[in-house]
Amino acid sequence: MNDKRTANWTADDVPGQHGRVAVVTGANTGIGFETARVLAERGAAVVLAVRDTEKGKRAAARIAASAPGADVTVQRLDLTSLDSVRAAADELRASRPRIDLLINNAGVMYTPKGTTRDGFELQFGTNHLGHFALTGLLLERMLPVAGSRVVTVSSIAHRIRAGIDFDDLQWERRAYTRVGAYGQSKLANLLFTYELQRRLTGQDSTIAVAAHPGIAATELMRNSPAIARTLVTAIGPLIAQSPDRGSLPTLRAATDPGVRGGEYYGPNGFRGIKGHPARVESVGQSHDSALQRRLWTVSEELTGVSFPGPRS
């Protein structure tokens, strides 16, 4: 990558995606929508994997309006239900003989204490376990595809009060904190990405990459502390990126030919809050191989999903 691309990468740098199939979770709004829109405009066949299919259809219509002739479809996916994840994966495997990009973008943030339909803490279950299961169930459609990528969206919050408490993953024994639970889920996204890449090493098709948007003014902020929402509303341009700018690290991780497996992309500005997308670093514990393997094993046990491939 040359210096210009490293410093000033924008959506204009996304190469043509004709002939490629991209599945984007949470693509009806915010960063997921902008990611799907750009990929569709560059020629990819894009699947909007969303919980609310009516919102998904409206999002698809908006994309079609900006990219006439775009191939955009809607797939129902509720990451809070493993039955829904399995059903969506079954339908996608039946309709898509190949998948080039799986972008694990959907998520919830700072929610009140709650559980998924399978009894998992809501943020961990949605942000990590749902995507873990979806990836495992779709990977067979990616492994034969040269240049395929699994891109999982993490957050700068993986640095904030974050840890993996294997004795209480579901926050049943300790006082629940929205920030701690979110940080755990976003740290899990990175541990998953790095362990998946380790398992993919040795084959020449699929890679695993992570990204984060910095601080972006999206609907994800609705459960944030009131002071954070107030700041974003009052001085948003100073501390937050628009959804289209927030989507750039994901788009770069998904499409830049120079990206390598196991890398992490985010804004290059102060503390990763905003800026152009560049390769960034994650905290030391995210690179703990023992922690990665333990979380992987627990995730397989909780979801009942085992990954295909020689190193699964």
Short mmCIF file of C-alpha atoms in Angstrom, two decimals:
data_model
loop_
_atom_site.label_atom_id
_atom_site.label_comp_id
_atom_site.label_asym_id
_atom_site.label_seq_id
_atom_site.Cartn_x
_atom_site.Cartn_y
_atom_site.Cartn_z
CA MET A 1 0.00 0.00 0.00
CA ASN A 2 1.39 3.41 -0.89
CA ASP A 3 1.42 6.38 1.43
CA LYS A 4 -1.59 8.11 -0.14
CA ARG A 5 -3.77 5.04 0.25
CA THR A 6 -2.61 4.53 3.79
CA ALA A 7 -3.33 8.11 4.82
CA ASN A 8 -6.37 9.04 2.76
CA TRP A 9 -8.30 5.86 1.88
CA THR A 10 -11.93 6.60 1.01
CA ALA A 11 -14.90 4.82 -0.52
CA ASP A 12 -13.54 5.86 -3.92
CA ASP A 13 -10.72 3.37 -3.32
CA VAL A 14 -13.07 0.38 -3.07
CA PRO A 15 -12.25 -1.74 -6.13
CA GLY A 16 -14.91 -3.20 -8.38
CA GLN A 17 -16.90 -5.97 -6.74
CA HIS A 18 -18.62 -7.44 -9.78
CA GLY A 19 -19.18 -11.18 -9.45
CA ARG A 20 -18.79 -11.10 -5.66
CA VAL A 21 -21.47 -11.94 -3.09
CA ALA A 22 -21.51 -10.03 0.21
CA VAL A 23 -23.63 -10.83 3.26
CA VAL A 24 -23.88 -7.84 5.62
CA THR A 25 -25.59 -8.25 8.98
CA GLY A 26 -27.50 -5.29 10.40
CA ALA A 27 -27.53 -3.67 6.97
CA ASN A 28 -30.82 -1.78 7.19
CA THR A 29 -29.34 1.23 8.98
CA GLY A 30 -26.16 3.03 10.03
CA ILE A 31 -22.75 1.61 9.26
CA GLY A 32 -24.15 -1.65 7.92
CA PHE A 33 -26.36 0.20 5.45
CA GLU A 34 -23.50 2.38 4.22
CA THR A 35 -21.25 -0.67 3.86
CA ALA A 36 -23.90 -2.51 1.85
CA ARG A 37 -24.62 0.55 -0.28
CA VAL A 38 -21.01 1.04 -1.35
CA LEU A 39 -20.51 -2.65 -2.09
CA ALA A 40 -23.68 -2.69 -4.20
CA GLU A 41 -22.61 0.46 -6.05
CA ARG A 42 -19.32 -1.27 -6.86
CA GLY A 43 -21.19 -4.23 -8.37
CA ALA A 44 -21.44 -6.82 -5.58
CA ALA A 45 -24.57 -8.90 -5.06
CA VAL A 46 -25.46 -7.82 -1.53
CA VAL A 47 -27.59 -9.65 1.01
CA LEU A 48 -29.01 -7.46 3.74
CA ALA A 49 -29.22 -9.85 6.72
CA VAL A 50 -31.58 -8.10 9.12
CA ARG A 51 -33.99 -8.80 11.95
CA ASP A 52 -36.77 -6.57 10.61
CA THR A 53 -37.37 -7.52 6.99
CA GLU A 54 -39.69 -4.56 6.32
CA LYS A 55 -36.89 -2.18 7.29
CA GLY A 56 -34.58 -4.32 5.20
CA LYS A 57 -36.82 -3.93 2.15
CA ARG A 58 -36.87 -0.17 2.59
CA ALA A 59 -33.08 -0.16 2.87
CA ALA A 60 -32.82 -2.28 -0.29
CA ALA A 61 -35.04 0.21 -2.12
CA ARG A 62 -32.81 3.08 -1.02
CA ILE A 63 -29.73 1.25 -2.28
CA ALA A 64 -31.44 0.46 -5.58
CA ALA A 65 -32.26 4.15 -5.97
CA SER A 66 -28.60 5.10 -5.57
CA ALA A 67 -27.32 2.17 -7.63
CA PRO A 68 -29.81 1.34 -10.40
CA GLY A 69 -29.62 -2.31 -11.35
CA ALA A 70 -27.95 -3.29 -8.08
CA ASP A 71 -28.46 -6.88 -6.95
CA VAL A 72 -29.76 -6.43 -3.39
CA THR A 73 -31.80 -8.99 -1.47
CA VAL A 74 -33.09 -9.24 2.09
CA GLN A 75 -32.54 -12.17 4.43
CA ARG A 76 -34.23 -12.41 7.81
CA LEU A 77 -31.67 -12.91 10.59
CA ASP A 78 -32.26 -12.48 14.31
CA LEU A 79 -28.91 -12.84 16.05
CA THR A 80 -30.63 -13.17 19.42
CA SER A 81 -32.00 -16.57 18.36
CA LEU A 82 -29.81 -19.51 17.37
CA ASP A 83 -32.84 -21.04 15.63
CA SER A 84 -33.06 -17.92 13.47
CA VAL A 85 -29.31 -17.99 12.80
CA ARG A 86 -29.55 -21.61 11.67
CA ALA A 87 -32.60 -20.93 9.50
CA ALA A 88 -30.90 -17.95 7.84
CA ALA A 89 -27.73 -19.96 7.22
CA ASP A 90 -29.76 -22.81 5.71
CA GLU A 91 -31.50 -20.39 3.35
CA LEU A 92 -28.28 -18.66 2.38
CA ARG A 93 -26.49 -21.95 1.73
CA ALA A 94 -29.40 -23.03 -0.47
CA SER A 95 -29.51 -19.80 -2.46
CA ARG A 96 -25.83 -18.86 -2.60
CA PRO A 97 -23.32 -21.41 -3.85
CA ARG A 98 -20.54 -18.99 -2.97
CA ILE A 99 -20.04 -16.14 -0.48
CA ASP A 100 -17.12 -13.78 -0.93
CA LEU A 101 -17.69 -11.45 2.00
CA LEU A 102 -19.36 -12.06 5.35
CA ILE A 103 -19.50 -8.80 7.25
CA ASN A 104 -20.48 -9.34 10.87
CA ASN A 105 -21.68 -5.81 11.52
CA ALA A 106 -24.93 -6.01 13.51
CA GLY A 107 -24.91 -5.43 17.21
CA VAL A 108 -26.44 -3.94 20.30
CA MET A 109 -24.75 -1.48 22.62
CA TYR A 110 -25.15 -0.57 26.29
CA THR A 111 -28.50 -2.31 26.59
CA PRO A 112 -30.25 -2.78 29.93
CA LYS A 113 -29.72 -6.23 31.39
CA GLY A 114 -31.48 -8.83 29.28
CA THR A 115 -31.04 -12.17 27.58
CA THR A 116 -31.32 -13.62 24.12
CA ARG A 117 -33.93 -16.25 23.34
CA ASP A 118 -31.32 -18.87 24.21
CA GLY A 119 -30.62 -17.34 27.63
CA PHE A 120 -27.33 -15.61 26.84
CA GLU A 121 -26.55 -12.12 28.13
CA LEU A 122 -27.97 -9.90 25.40
CA GLN A 123 -24.83 -8.04 24.29
CA PHE A 124 -22.51 -11.07 24.41
CA GLY A 125 -25.12 -13.31 22.81
CA THR A 126 -25.92 -10.91 19.98
CA ASN A 127 -22.56 -9.35 19.23
CA HIS A 128 -20.38 -12.43 19.64
CA LEU A 129 -22.25 -15.73 19.87
CA GLY A 130 -24.76 -14.96 17.12
CA HIS A 131 -21.99 -14.00 14.70
CA PHE A 132 -19.81 -16.90 15.80
CA ALA A 133 -22.60 -19.31 14.92
CA LEU A 134 -23.45 -17.59 11.63
CA THR A 135 -19.82 -17.62 10.51
CA GLY A 136 -19.40 -21.29 11.33
CA LEU A 137 -22.56 -22.20 9.44
CA LEU A 138 -21.63 -20.19 6.32
CA LEU A 139 -17.89 -20.83 6.16
CA GLU A 140 -18.25 -23.83 3.87
CA ARG A 141 -19.56 -21.43 1.20
CA MET A 142 -16.45 -19.26 1.62
CA LEU A 143 -13.53 -21.65 1.92
CA PRO A 144 -13.46 -22.55 -1.80
CA VAL A 145 -13.67 -18.88 -2.85
CA ALA A 146 -10.34 -17.17 -3.50
CA GLY A 147 -10.14 -13.80 -1.82
CA SER A 148 -13.07 -14.36 0.51
CA ARG A 149 -13.09 -12.55 3.83
CA VAL A 150 -14.86 -12.64 7.18
CA VAL A 151 -14.93 -9.10 8.57
CA THR A 152 -16.12 -8.68 12.15
CA VAL A 153 -16.88 -5.24 13.53
CA SER A 154 -15.47 -4.60 17.00
CA SER A 155 -15.20 -1.29 18.87
CA ILE A 156 -12.79 0.98 20.72
CA ALA A 157 -14.88 -0.16 23.71
CA HIS A 158 -12.92 -3.41 23.72
CA ARG A 159 -10.43 -1.33 25.72
CA ILE A 160 -12.95 -0.06 28.31
CA ARG A 161 -13.59 -2.18 31.41
CA ALA A 162 -13.37 -5.22 29.15
CA GLY A 163 -12.47 -8.77 30.04
CA ILE A 164 -13.72 -12.29 29.48
CA ASP A 165 -15.09 -13.69 32.75
CA PHE A 166 -15.48 -17.39 31.99
CA ASP A 167 -16.98 -17.97 35.41
CA ASP A 168 -19.79 -15.54 34.67
CA LEU A 169 -20.07 -14.92 30.92
CA GLN A 170 -23.80 -14.24 31.23
CA TRP A 171 -23.53 -11.76 34.14
CA GLU A 172 -25.62 -13.92 36.47
CA ARG A 173 -23.40 -13.72 39.58
CA ARG A 174 -22.11 -10.14 39.55
CA ALA A 175 -23.70 -6.74 39.26
CA TYR A 176 -24.49 -6.09 35.61
CA THR A 177 -22.91 -3.06 33.96
CA ARG A 178 -23.82 -2.01 30.43
CA VAL A 179 -20.31 -0.79 29.71
CA GLY A 180 -18.61 -3.93 31.01
CA ALA A 181 -20.93 -6.26 29.13
CA TYR A 182 -20.48 -4.34 25.90
CA GLY A 183 -16.71 -4.28 26.33
CA GLN A 184 -16.70 -8.05 26.89
CA SER A 185 -18.66 -8.62 23.69
CA LYS A 186 -16.38 -6.39 21.62
CA LEU A 187 -13.23 -7.98 23.05
CA ALA A 188 -14.78 -11.32 22.14
CA ASN A 189 -15.17 -10.11 18.54
CA LEU A 190 -11.41 -9.60 18.34
CA LEU A 191 -10.48 -12.83 20.08
CA PHE A 192 -12.77 -14.63 17.62
CA THR A 193 -11.22 -12.91 14.60
CA TYR A 194 -7.65 -13.69 15.61
CA GLU A 195 -8.41 -17.32 16.45
CA LEU A 196 -10.38 -17.78 13.23
CA GLN A 197 -7.43 -16.43 11.27
CA ARG A 198 -5.10 -18.84 13.03
CA ARG A 199 -7.35 -21.71 12.03
CA LEU A 200 -7.53 -20.46 8.44
CA THR A 201 -3.76 -20.15 8.12
CA GLY A 202 -2.41 -22.64 5.62
CA GLN A 203 -5.20 -22.37 3.09
CA ASP A 204 -5.09 -19.70 0.42
CA SER A 205 -8.68 -18.53 0.12
CA THR A 206 -10.40 -17.07 3.18
CA ILE A 207 -9.03 -14.60 5.71
CA ALA A 208 -10.47 -13.10 8.91
CA VAL A 209 -10.15 -9.37 9.57
CA ALA A 210 -11.58 -6.99 12.18
CA ALA A 211 -12.61 -3.35 12.01
CA HIS A 212 -14.08 -0.63 14.19
CA PRO A 213 -15.82 2.63 13.25
CA GLY A 214 -14.49 4.88 15.98
CA ILE A 215 -17.38 6.91 17.35
CA ALA A 216 -20.17 7.12 14.79
CA ALA A 217 -23.50 8.88 15.11
CA THR A 218 -25.86 5.96 14.48
CA GLU A 219 -28.92 4.36 16.04
CA LEU A 220 -26.55 2.17 18.05
CA MET A 221 -26.12 5.16 20.37
CA ARG A 222 -29.74 5.00 21.57
CA ASN A 223 -28.85 3.07 24.75
CA SER A 224 -25.73 5.08 25.53
CA PRO A 225 -25.54 7.17 28.71
CA ALA A 226 -27.49 10.42 28.40
CA ILE A 227 -24.33 12.52 28.56
CA ALA A 228 -22.84 10.66 25.59
CA ARG A 229 -26.01 11.13 23.53
CA THR A 230 -26.10 14.80 24.44
CA LEU A 231 -22.50 15.31 23.41
CA VAL A 232 -23.00 13.56 20.07
CA THR A 233 -26.08 15.69 19.41
CA ALA A 234 -24.47 18.96 20.47
CA ILE A 235 -20.98 18.65 19.04
CA GLY A 236 -21.31 15.55 16.88
CA PRO A 237 -19.03 16.67 14.04
CA LEU A 238 -16.23 17.27 16.53
CA ILE A 239 -16.34 13.86 18.26
CA ALA A 240 -18.29 11.53 15.98
CA GLN A 241 -18.15 10.38 12.40
CA SER A 242 -21.11 10.14 10.08
CA PRO A 243 -22.26 6.60 9.24
CA ASP A 244 -20.66 6.76 5.80
CA ARG A 245 -17.30 7.71 7.32
CA GLY A 246 -17.77 5.15 10.06
CA SER A 247 -18.20 2.43 7.46
CA LEU A 248 -14.82 3.06 5.84
CA PRO A 249 -12.73 0.81 8.14
CA THR A 250 -15.12 -2.05 7.43
CA LEU A 251 -15.02 -1.39 3.71
CA ARG A 252 -11.24 -1.24 3.72
CA ALA A 253 -10.97 -4.47 5.71
CA ALA A 254 -13.36 -6.11 3.25
CA THR A 255 -11.97 -4.87 -0.06
CA ASP A 256 -8.46 -3.42 0.07
CA PRO A 257 -6.15 -5.84 -1.79
CA GLY A 258 -3.35 -5.02 0.67
CA VAL A 259 -5.22 -6.29 3.73
CA ARG A 260 -3.85 -9.41 5.43
CA GLY A 261 -5.57 -11.90 7.67
CA GLY A 262 -5.61 -11.06 11.36
CA GLU A 263 -5.35 -7.30 10.84
CA TYR A 264 -7.54 -4.71 12.54
CA TYR A 265 -8.72 -1.49 10.87
CA GLY A 266 -10.09 1.72 12.38
CA PRO A 267 -9.88 5.52 12.15
CA ASN A 268 -6.33 6.85 12.31
CA GLY A 269 -7.13 9.94 14.39
CA PHE A 270 -6.79 10.66 18.11
CA ARG A 271 -7.59 7.53 20.14
CA GLY A 272 -9.23 6.01 17.09
CA ILE A 273 -12.31 8.21 17.46
CA LYS A 274 -12.36 9.50 13.87
CA GLY A 275 -10.17 9.78 10.82
CA HIS A 276 -9.26 7.84 7.72
CA PRO A 277 -9.26 4.03 7.92
CA ALA A 278 -5.89 2.50 8.66
CA ARG A 279 -4.41 -0.55 10.29
CA VAL A 280 -4.63 -0.13 14.08
CA GLU A 281 -3.69 -2.10 17.18
CA SER A 282 -5.90 -3.81 19.74
CA VAL A 283 -5.15 -4.38 23.42
CA GLY A 284 -2.70 -7.04 24.51
CA GLN A 285 -5.26 -9.44 25.95
CA SER A 286 -6.95 -9.69 22.54
CA HIS A 287 -3.76 -11.38 21.30
CA ASP A 288 -3.64 -13.93 24.13
CA SER A 289 -3.74 -17.22 22.23
CA ALA A 290 -4.86 -19.21 25.27
CA LEU A 291 -7.75 -16.81 25.80
CA GLN A 292 -8.66 -17.03 22.11
CA ARG A 293 -8.74 -20.83 22.15
CA ARG A 294 -10.71 -21.00 25.40
CA LEU A 295 -13.35 -18.59 24.13
CA TRP A 296 -13.59 -20.57 20.89
CA THR A 297 -14.19 -23.81 22.74
CA VAL A 298 -16.80 -22.24 25.02
CA SER A 299 -18.50 -20.60 22.03
CA GLU A 300 -18.76 -23.94 20.24
CA GLU A 301 -20.27 -25.49 23.36
CA LEU A 302 -22.79 -22.67 23.86
CA THR A 303 -23.91 -22.45 20.24
CA GLY A 304 -23.55 -26.08 19.21
CA VAL A 305 -21.73 -24.92 16.06
CA SER A 306 -18.43 -26.43 14.94
CA PHE A 307 -16.46 -24.91 12.11
CA PRO A 308 -15.48 -26.79 8.93
CA GLY A 309 -11.90 -27.07 7.80
CA PRO A 310 -8.74 -28.99 8.70
CA ARG A 311 -8.00 -26.97 11.85
CA SER A 312 -11.47 -26.75 13.37
#
